[in-house]
Amino acid sequence: RESRMKTLPWQKKYHMKRKPYEDLALAEKVSYEEKKRAWQEECNNILSKMGLDNSSGRSIASSKNKQATKKSTYGKKNKKSTRDKSRTSIHSNTLKNNDMPPKKPLSSYLHFCAAKRPEVAKTTKTLGDVSKELARLWAETAKDGGKGRQPYEELATKDKERYERQILQMKNSADTTEALLSSTPPLKKSRSAKTKAKLISKKVKSKRAPSAYMLFCSEHRKDVMNEDGSKLSFGETTKRLAQMWKDCDSTARSVYENRALEEKLKIAD
């Protein structure tokens, strides 16, 4: 345990070095999402215009359905009816909307990094130097009563309001989504899904209670390490745990044996 306590300052130092890169990665993700959203909106506008300006009077959706029907006639054995397709689309779209929570709001510092990073990246090459320069520029914005931070704090406030508004909308639409799913019959599980469910149920039924030795290893594995605090290999860790278990007296072993018996009774119930 003494050797483990010695590693704590090193872990703290490593965490402080890692934080600038995590902030940089998050800001890059925000920039990417904004560009992606703008691209999707542009594509949707183009597609909507094509659907309205079609001289034959047919929409894009109808042409896509016709192409899908032609493809299904060549080599496809399992043909689905239009009713099955509509059920599938309702389920997939509804589940997709429910599985996509709103994007979490960004802090004022992350908004600042997203705005200043392109400018800083022109004169700075490495990621570490970019994050350091952004941190330095952010510290300078605190001067003059923090006037330089006001625009980014306003952006953070608006972003937070947007997030709370979308959360409220998602909660309000939960009842509608549930009613839509209940009005459509559930889709049949494929053979592979049924087989997978059976395998999972078998694994659950065949679950065995851990032995006293396994409970001992799970509790003391994190304490086994070198004198300098470095981790051991899997084989060396197993050897040391086996030796530690061998050196335990009957009193120490009885604690883990009683716990193993309790686990066995729980699984039996």
mmCIF file of C-alpha atoms in Angstrom:
data_model
loop_
_atom_site.group_PDB
_atom_site.id
_atom_site.type_symbol
_atom_site.label_atom_id
_atom_site.label_comp_id
_atom_site.label_asym_id
_atom_site.label_seq_id
_atom_site.Cartn_x
_atom_site.Cartn_y
_atom_site.Cartn_z
ATOM 1 C CA ARG A 1 0.000 0.000 0.000
ATOM 2 C CA GLU A 2 2.926 2.358 0.686
ATOM 3 C CA SER A 3 4.216 1.857 -2.869
ATOM 4 C CA ARG A 4 0.734 2.557 -4.199
ATOM 5 C CA MET A 5 0.484 5.836 -2.278
ATOM 6 C CA LYS A 6 3.754 6.963 -3.890
ATOM 7 C CA THR A 7 2.155 6.813 -7.336
ATOM 8 C CA LEU A 8 -0.605 9.288 -6.521
ATOM 9 C CA PRO A 9 1.430 12.488 -7.219
ATOM 10 C CA TRP A 10 2.510 11.037 -10.580
ATOM 11 C CA GLN A 11 -1.096 10.212 -11.463
ATOM 12 C CA LYS A 12 -2.169 13.762 -10.577
ATOM 13 C CA LYS A 13 0.599 15.217 -12.736
ATOM 14 C CA TYR A 14 -0.378 12.983 -15.649
ATOM 15 C CA HIS A 15 -4.018 14.038 -15.310
ATOM 16 C CA MET A 16 -3.075 17.740 -15.439
ATOM 17 C CA LYS A 17 -1.054 17.141 -18.617
ATOM 18 C CA ARG A 18 -3.909 15.225 -20.221
ATOM 19 C CA LYS A 19 -6.639 17.821 -19.569
ATOM 20 C CA PRO A 20 -5.533 20.358 -22.269
ATOM 21 C CA TYR A 21 -5.693 17.628 -24.915
ATOM 22 C CA GLU A 22 -9.130 16.538 -23.738
ATOM 23 C CA ASP A 23 -10.383 20.125 -23.980
ATOM 24 C CA LEU A 24 -8.837 20.423 -27.425
ATOM 25 C CA ALA A 25 -10.475 17.191 -28.590
ATOM 26 C CA LEU A 26 -13.866 18.337 -27.308
ATOM 27 C CA ALA A 27 -13.553 21.674 -29.056
ATOM 28 C CA GLU A 28 -12.575 19.917 -32.299
ATOM 29 C CA LYS A 29 -15.642 17.708 -31.969
ATOM 30 C CA VAL A 30 -17.851 20.776 -31.562
ATOM 31 C CA SER A 31 -16.364 22.352 -34.681
ATOM 32 C CA TYR A 32 -16.901 19.136 -36.641
ATOM 33 C CA GLU A 33 -20.531 18.825 -35.516
ATOM 34 C CA GLU A 34 -21.252 22.422 -36.567
ATOM 35 C CA LYS A 35 -19.785 21.840 -40.030
ATOM 36 C CA LYS A 36 -21.678 18.560 -40.342
ATOM 37 C CA ARG A 37 -24.967 20.202 -39.364
ATOM 38 C CA ALA A 38 -24.465 22.984 -41.937
ATOM 39 C CA TRP A 39 -23.652 20.416 -44.640
ATOM 40 C CA GLN A 40 -26.768 18.369 -43.809
ATOM 41 C CA GLU A 41 -28.985 21.447 -43.957
ATOM 42 C CA GLU A 42 -27.525 22.369 -47.339
ATOM 43 C CA CYS A 43 -28.137 18.843 -48.661
ATOM 44 C CA ASN A 44 -31.704 18.859 -47.370
ATOM 45 C CA ASN A 45 -32.376 22.185 -49.081
ATOM 46 C CA ILE A 46 -31.028 20.862 -52.366
ATOM 47 C CA LEU A 47 -33.105 17.686 -52.140
ATOM 48 C CA SER A 48 -36.244 19.594 -51.249
ATOM 49 C CA LYS A 49 -35.758 21.881 -54.233
ATOM 50 C CA MET A 50 -35.266 18.893 -56.523
ATOM 51 C CA GLY A 51 -38.482 17.340 -55.227
ATOM 52 C CA LEU A 52 -40.513 20.516 -55.811
ATOM 53 C CA ASP A 53 -39.056 21.311 -59.214
ATOM 54 C CA ASN A 54 -39.519 17.837 -60.665
ATOM 55 C CA SER A 55 -41.368 18.340 -63.963
ATOM 56 C CA SER A 56 -42.934 14.873 -63.939
ATOM 57 C CA GLY A 57 -44.725 15.642 -60.695
ATOM 58 C CA ARG A 58 -43.188 12.703 -58.831
ATOM 59 C CA SER A 59 -41.356 13.330 -55.576
ATOM 60 C CA ILE A 60 -37.900 12.073 -54.743
ATOM 61 C CA ALA A 61 -39.321 9.648 -52.215
ATOM 62 C CA SER A 62 -41.491 7.970 -54.882
ATOM 63 C CA SER A 63 -38.543 7.633 -57.262
ATOM 64 C CA LYS A 64 -36.416 6.090 -54.513
ATOM 65 C CA ASN A 65 -39.178 3.618 -53.698
ATOM 66 C CA LYS A 66 -39.420 2.685 -57.371
ATOM 67 C CA GLN A 67 -35.662 2.086 -57.556
ATOM 68 C CA ALA A 68 -35.830 -0.042 -54.419
ATOM 69 C CA THR A 69 -38.644 -2.091 -55.977
ATOM 70 C CA LYS A 70 -36.596 -2.691 -59.134
ATOM 71 C CA LYS A 71 -33.598 -3.848 -57.101
ATOM 72 C CA SER A 72 -35.740 -6.221 -55.074
ATOM 73 C CA THR A 73 -36.803 -8.070 -58.253
ATOM 74 C CA TYR A 74 -33.183 -9.058 -59.017
ATOM 75 C CA GLY A 75 -31.855 -11.796 -56.754
ATOM 76 C CA LYS A 76 -33.686 -10.933 -53.495
ATOM 77 C CA LYS A 77 -35.428 -13.893 -51.932
ATOM 78 C CA ASN A 78 -37.136 -12.195 -48.961
ATOM 79 C CA LYS A 79 -39.545 -9.614 -50.359
ATOM 80 C CA LYS A 80 -41.272 -7.239 -47.957
ATOM 81 C CA SER A 81 -44.622 -5.673 -48.613
ATOM 82 C CA THR A 82 -45.284 -1.930 -48.452
ATOM 83 C CA ARG A 83 -47.003 -2.408 -45.104
ATOM 84 C CA ASP A 84 -43.942 -4.121 -43.617
ATOM 85 C CA LYS A 85 -41.702 -1.349 -44.907
ATOM 86 C CA SER A 86 -43.887 1.316 -43.345
ATOM 87 C CA ARG A 87 -43.800 -0.511 -40.021
ATOM 88 C CA THR A 88 -40.023 -0.804 -40.211
ATOM 89 C CA SER A 89 -39.618 2.898 -41.011
ATOM 90 C CA ILE A 90 -41.900 3.918 -38.138
ATOM 91 C CA HIS A 91 -39.986 1.795 -35.646
ATOM 92 C CA SER A 92 -36.527 2.797 -36.884
ATOM 93 C CA ASN A 93 -37.278 6.522 -37.068
ATOM 94 C CA THR A 94 -38.951 6.578 -33.668
ATOM 95 C CA LEU A 95 -36.158 4.650 -31.976
ATOM 96 C CA LYS A 96 -33.550 6.795 -33.675
ATOM 97 C CA ASN A 97 -35.152 9.984 -32.384
ATOM 98 C CA ASN A 98 -35.401 8.590 -28.869
ATOM 99 C CA ASP A 99 -31.794 7.390 -28.840
ATOM 100 C CA MET A 100 -30.418 10.814 -29.796
ATOM 101 C CA PRO A 101 -30.415 13.111 -26.748
ATOM 102 C CA PRO A 102 -29.687 16.800 -27.286
ATOM 103 C CA LYS A 103 -26.095 17.920 -27.361
ATOM 104 C CA LYS A 104 -24.805 19.057 -23.979
ATOM 105 C CA PRO A 105 -24.061 22.777 -23.617
ATOM 106 C CA LEU A 106 -20.485 24.014 -23.884
ATOM 107 C CA SER A 107 -18.718 26.222 -21.391
ATOM 108 C CA SER A 108 -17.572 29.720 -22.236
ATOM 109 C CA TYR A 109 -13.977 28.491 -22.435
ATOM 110 C CA LEU A 110 -14.828 25.853 -25.053
ATOM 111 C CA HIS A 111 -16.700 28.448 -27.128
ATOM 112 C CA PHE A 112 -13.595 30.641 -26.904
ATOM 113 C CA CYS A 113 -11.335 27.763 -28.036
ATOM 114 C CA ALA A 114 -13.602 26.957 -30.990
ATOM 115 C CA ALA A 115 -13.461 30.587 -32.128
ATOM 116 C CA LYS A 116 -9.718 31.173 -31.632
ATOM 117 C CA ARG A 117 -8.270 27.807 -32.618
ATOM 118 C CA PRO A 118 -8.042 28.426 -36.409
ATOM 119 C CA GLU A 119 -6.119 31.639 -35.782
ATOM 120 C CA VAL A 120 -3.774 30.058 -33.232
ATOM 121 C CA ALA A 121 -3.191 26.984 -35.399
ATOM 122 C CA LYS A 122 -1.658 29.144 -38.145
ATOM 123 C CA THR A 123 1.324 30.067 -35.957
ATOM 124 C CA THR A 124 1.479 26.993 -33.692
ATOM 125 C CA LYS A 125 2.197 23.500 -34.918
ATOM 126 C CA THR A 126 1.812 20.984 -32.080
ATOM 127 C CA LEU A 127 -1.419 20.288 -30.236
ATOM 128 C CA GLY A 128 0.186 20.911 -26.875
ATOM 129 C CA ASP A 129 1.384 24.375 -27.903
ATOM 130 C CA VAL A 130 -2.058 25.194 -29.313
ATOM 131 C CA SER A 131 -3.775 24.316 -26.039
ATOM 132 C CA LYS A 132 -1.203 26.282 -24.036
ATOM 133 C CA GLU A 133 -1.640 29.351 -26.239
ATOM 134 C CA LEU A 134 -5.434 29.120 -25.991
ATOM 135 C CA ALA A 135 -5.185 28.893 -22.205
ATOM 136 C CA ARG A 136 -2.912 31.932 -22.141
ATOM 137 C CA LEU A 137 -5.265 33.958 -24.331
ATOM 138 C CA TRP A 138 -8.205 32.929 -22.184
ATOM 139 C CA ALA A 139 -6.393 34.125 -19.062
ATOM 140 C CA GLU A 140 -5.853 37.515 -20.707
ATOM 141 C CA THR A 141 -9.601 37.915 -21.258
ATOM 142 C CA ALA A 142 -10.040 38.149 -17.480
ATOM 143 C CA LYS A 143 -8.455 41.594 -17.507
ATOM 144 C CA ASP A 144 -10.573 44.775 -17.396
ATOM 145 C CA GLY A 145 -13.271 43.090 -15.368
ATOM 146 C CA GLY A 146 -13.610 40.158 -17.760
ATOM 147 C CA LYS A 147 -14.991 42.176 -20.679
ATOM 148 C CA GLY A 148 -13.261 39.894 -23.161
ATOM 149 C CA ARG A 149 -15.159 36.908 -21.814
ATOM 150 C CA GLN A 150 -18.637 38.399 -22.049
ATOM 151 C CA PRO A 151 -19.366 37.306 -25.670
ATOM 152 C CA TYR A 152 -18.418 33.710 -24.885
ATOM 153 C CA GLU A 153 -20.322 33.705 -21.609
ATOM 154 C CA GLU A 154 -23.396 34.853 -23.539
ATOM 155 C CA LEU A 155 -22.890 32.018 -26.010
ATOM 156 C CA ALA A 156 -22.605 29.553 -23.134
ATOM 157 C CA THR A 157 -25.817 30.911 -21.593
ATOM 158 C CA LYS A 158 -27.719 30.595 -24.885
ATOM 159 C CA ASP A 159 -26.330 27.116 -25.384
ATOM 160 C CA LYS A 160 -27.514 26.100 -21.927
ATOM 161 C CA GLU A 161 -31.000 27.507 -22.633
ATOM 162 C CA ARG A 162 -31.072 25.606 -25.917
ATOM 163 C CA TYR A 163 -30.158 22.383 -24.129
ATOM 164 C CA GLU A 164 -32.841 22.822 -21.465
ATOM 165 C CA ARG A 165 -35.435 23.637 -24.129
ATOM 166 C CA GLN A 166 -34.601 20.535 -26.160
ATOM 167 C CA ILE A 167 -34.672 18.348 -23.055
ATOM 168 C CA LEU A 168 -38.158 19.638 -22.271
ATOM 169 C CA GLN A 169 -39.312 19.001 -25.838
ATOM 170 C CA MET A 170 -37.918 15.467 -25.734
ATOM 171 C CA LYS A 171 -39.783 14.729 -22.488
ATOM 172 C CA ASN A 172 -43.020 16.114 -23.910
ATOM 173 C CA SER A 173 -42.739 13.993 -27.039
ATOM 174 C CA ALA A 174 -42.025 10.800 -25.073
ATOM 175 C CA ASP A 175 -45.757 10.074 -24.632
ATOM 176 C CA THR A 176 -46.412 10.579 -28.342
ATOM 177 C CA THR A 177 -43.568 8.264 -29.292
ATOM 178 C CA GLU A 178 -44.759 5.576 -26.908
ATOM 179 C CA ALA A 179 -48.278 5.774 -28.333
ATOM 180 C CA LEU A 180 -46.909 5.486 -31.882
ATOM 181 C CA LEU A 181 -44.910 2.387 -31.029
ATOM 182 C CA SER A 182 -47.842 0.761 -29.240
ATOM 183 C CA SER A 183 -50.129 1.358 -32.239
ATOM 184 C CA THR A 184 -47.858 -0.635 -34.564
ATOM 185 C CA PRO A 185 -47.309 -4.370 -34.075
ATOM 186 C CA PRO A 186 -43.796 -5.354 -32.993
ATOM 187 C CA LEU A 187 -41.425 -6.622 -35.629
ATOM 188 C CA LYS A 188 -40.596 -10.304 -35.672
ATOM 189 C CA LYS A 189 -37.181 -11.208 -34.336
ATOM 190 C CA SER A 190 -34.817 -12.740 -36.818
ATOM 191 C CA ARG A 191 -33.499 -16.225 -36.299
ATOM 192 C CA SER A 192 -30.094 -14.865 -35.300
ATOM 193 C CA ALA A 193 -31.687 -12.594 -32.681
ATOM 194 C CA LYS A 194 -33.628 -15.517 -31.193
ATOM 195 C CA THR A 195 -30.482 -17.659 -31.115
ATOM 196 C CA LYS A 196 -28.563 -14.854 -29.431
ATOM 197 C CA ALA A 197 -31.301 -14.458 -26.817
ATOM 198 C CA LYS A 198 -31.180 -18.183 -26.068
ATOM 199 C CA LEU A 199 -27.403 -18.096 -25.659
ATOM 200 C CA ILE A 200 -27.665 -15.148 -23.284
ATOM 201 C CA SER A 201 -30.324 -16.919 -21.217
ATOM 202 C CA LYS A 202 -28.134 -20.020 -21.039
ATOM 203 C CA LYS A 203 -25.193 -17.944 -19.860
ATOM 204 C CA VAL A 204 -27.337 -16.352 -17.173
ATOM 205 C CA LYS A 205 -28.648 -19.733 -16.016
ATOM 206 C CA SER A 206 -25.181 -21.290 -15.990
ATOM 207 C CA LYS A 207 -23.651 -18.478 -13.949
ATOM 208 C CA ARG A 208 -21.533 -19.878 -11.145
ATOM 209 C CA ALA A 209 -20.786 -18.346 -7.791
ATOM 210 C CA PRO A 210 -17.190 -17.153 -7.321
ATOM 211 C CA SER A 211 -14.971 -19.181 -5.049
ATOM 212 C CA ALA A 212 -13.287 -17.846 -1.923
ATOM 213 C CA TYR A 213 -9.978 -17.625 -3.810
ATOM 214 C CA MET A 214 -11.570 -15.635 -6.663
ATOM 215 C CA LEU A 215 -13.088 -13.168 -4.194
ATOM 216 C CA PHE A 216 -9.692 -12.804 -2.545
ATOM 217 C CA CYS A 217 -8.014 -12.120 -5.910
ATOM 218 C CA SER A 218 -10.616 -9.557 -7.026
ATOM 219 C CA GLU A 219 -10.126 -7.615 -3.794
ATOM 220 C CA HIS A 220 -6.311 -7.648 -3.661
ATOM 221 C CA ARG A 221 -5.385 -7.614 -7.365
ATOM 222 C CA LYS A 222 -5.218 -3.803 -7.446
ATOM 223 C CA ASP A 223 -2.714 -3.823 -4.550
ATOM 224 C CA VAL A 224 -0.208 -6.106 -6.280
ATOM 225 C CA MET A 225 2.512 -4.060 -7.978
ATOM 226 C CA ASN A 226 6.254 -3.467 -8.026
ATOM 227 C CA GLU A 227 8.106 -1.537 -5.362
ATOM 228 C CA ASP A 228 8.334 1.487 -7.668
ATOM 229 C CA GLY A 229 4.563 1.476 -8.184
ATOM 230 C CA SER A 230 4.562 0.026 -11.718
ATOM 231 C CA LYS A 231 2.123 -2.679 -12.757
ATOM 232 C CA LEU A 232 3.122 -6.320 -13.033
ATOM 233 C CA SER A 233 2.356 -8.669 -15.875
ATOM 234 C CA PHE A 234 -0.745 -10.839 -15.680
ATOM 235 C CA GLY A 235 1.261 -13.990 -14.999
ATOM 236 C CA GLU A 236 3.392 -12.408 -12.271
ATOM 237 C CA THR A 237 0.299 -10.912 -10.620
ATOM 238 C CA THR A 238 -1.372 -14.330 -10.566
ATOM 239 C CA LYS A 239 1.701 -15.909 -8.955
ATOM 240 C CA ARG A 240 1.853 -13.314 -6.218
ATOM 241 C CA LEU A 241 -1.854 -13.603 -5.489
ATOM 242 C CA ALA A 242 -1.516 -17.381 -5.220
ATOM 243 C CA GLN A 243 1.369 -16.976 -2.768
ATOM 244 C CA MET A 244 -0.604 -14.405 -0.728
ATOM 245 C CA TRP A 245 -3.566 -16.806 -0.544
ATOM 246 C CA LYS A 246 -1.253 -19.613 0.506
ATOM 247 C CA ASP A 247 0.155 -17.482 3.339
ATOM 248 C CA CYS A 248 -3.349 -16.648 4.700
ATOM 249 C CA ASP A 249 -4.325 -18.407 7.903
ATOM 250 C CA SER A 250 -7.671 -20.091 8.511
ATOM 251 C CA THR A 251 -9.147 -16.950 10.103
ATOM 252 C CA ALA A 252 -8.373 -14.780 7.061
ATOM 253 C CA ARG A 253 -9.662 -17.438 4.662
ATOM 254 C CA SER A 254 -12.916 -17.898 6.559
ATOM 255 C CA VAL A 255 -13.939 -14.332 5.668
ATOM 256 C CA TYR A 256 -13.820 -15.063 1.922
ATOM 257 C CA GLU A 257 -15.286 -18.547 2.361
ATOM 258 C CA ASN A 258 -18.343 -17.070 4.086
ATOM 259 C CA ARG A 259 -18.717 -14.494 1.312
ATOM 260 C CA ALA A 260 -18.456 -17.237 -1.322
ATOM 261 C CA LEU A 261 -21.188 -19.196 0.450
ATOM 262 C CA GLU A 262 -23.444 -16.120 0.471
ATOM 263 C CA GLU A 263 -22.899 -15.606 -3.272
ATOM 264 C CA LYS A 264 -23.726 -19.260 -3.930
ATOM 265 C CA LEU A 265 -26.979 -18.979 -1.978
ATOM 266 C CA LYS A 266 -27.969 -15.842 -3.904
ATOM 267 C CA ILE A 267 -27.525 -17.568 -7.267
ATOM 268 C CA ALA A 268 -29.393 -20.632 -6.043
ATOM 269 C CA ASP A 269 -32.388 -18.475 -5.128
#
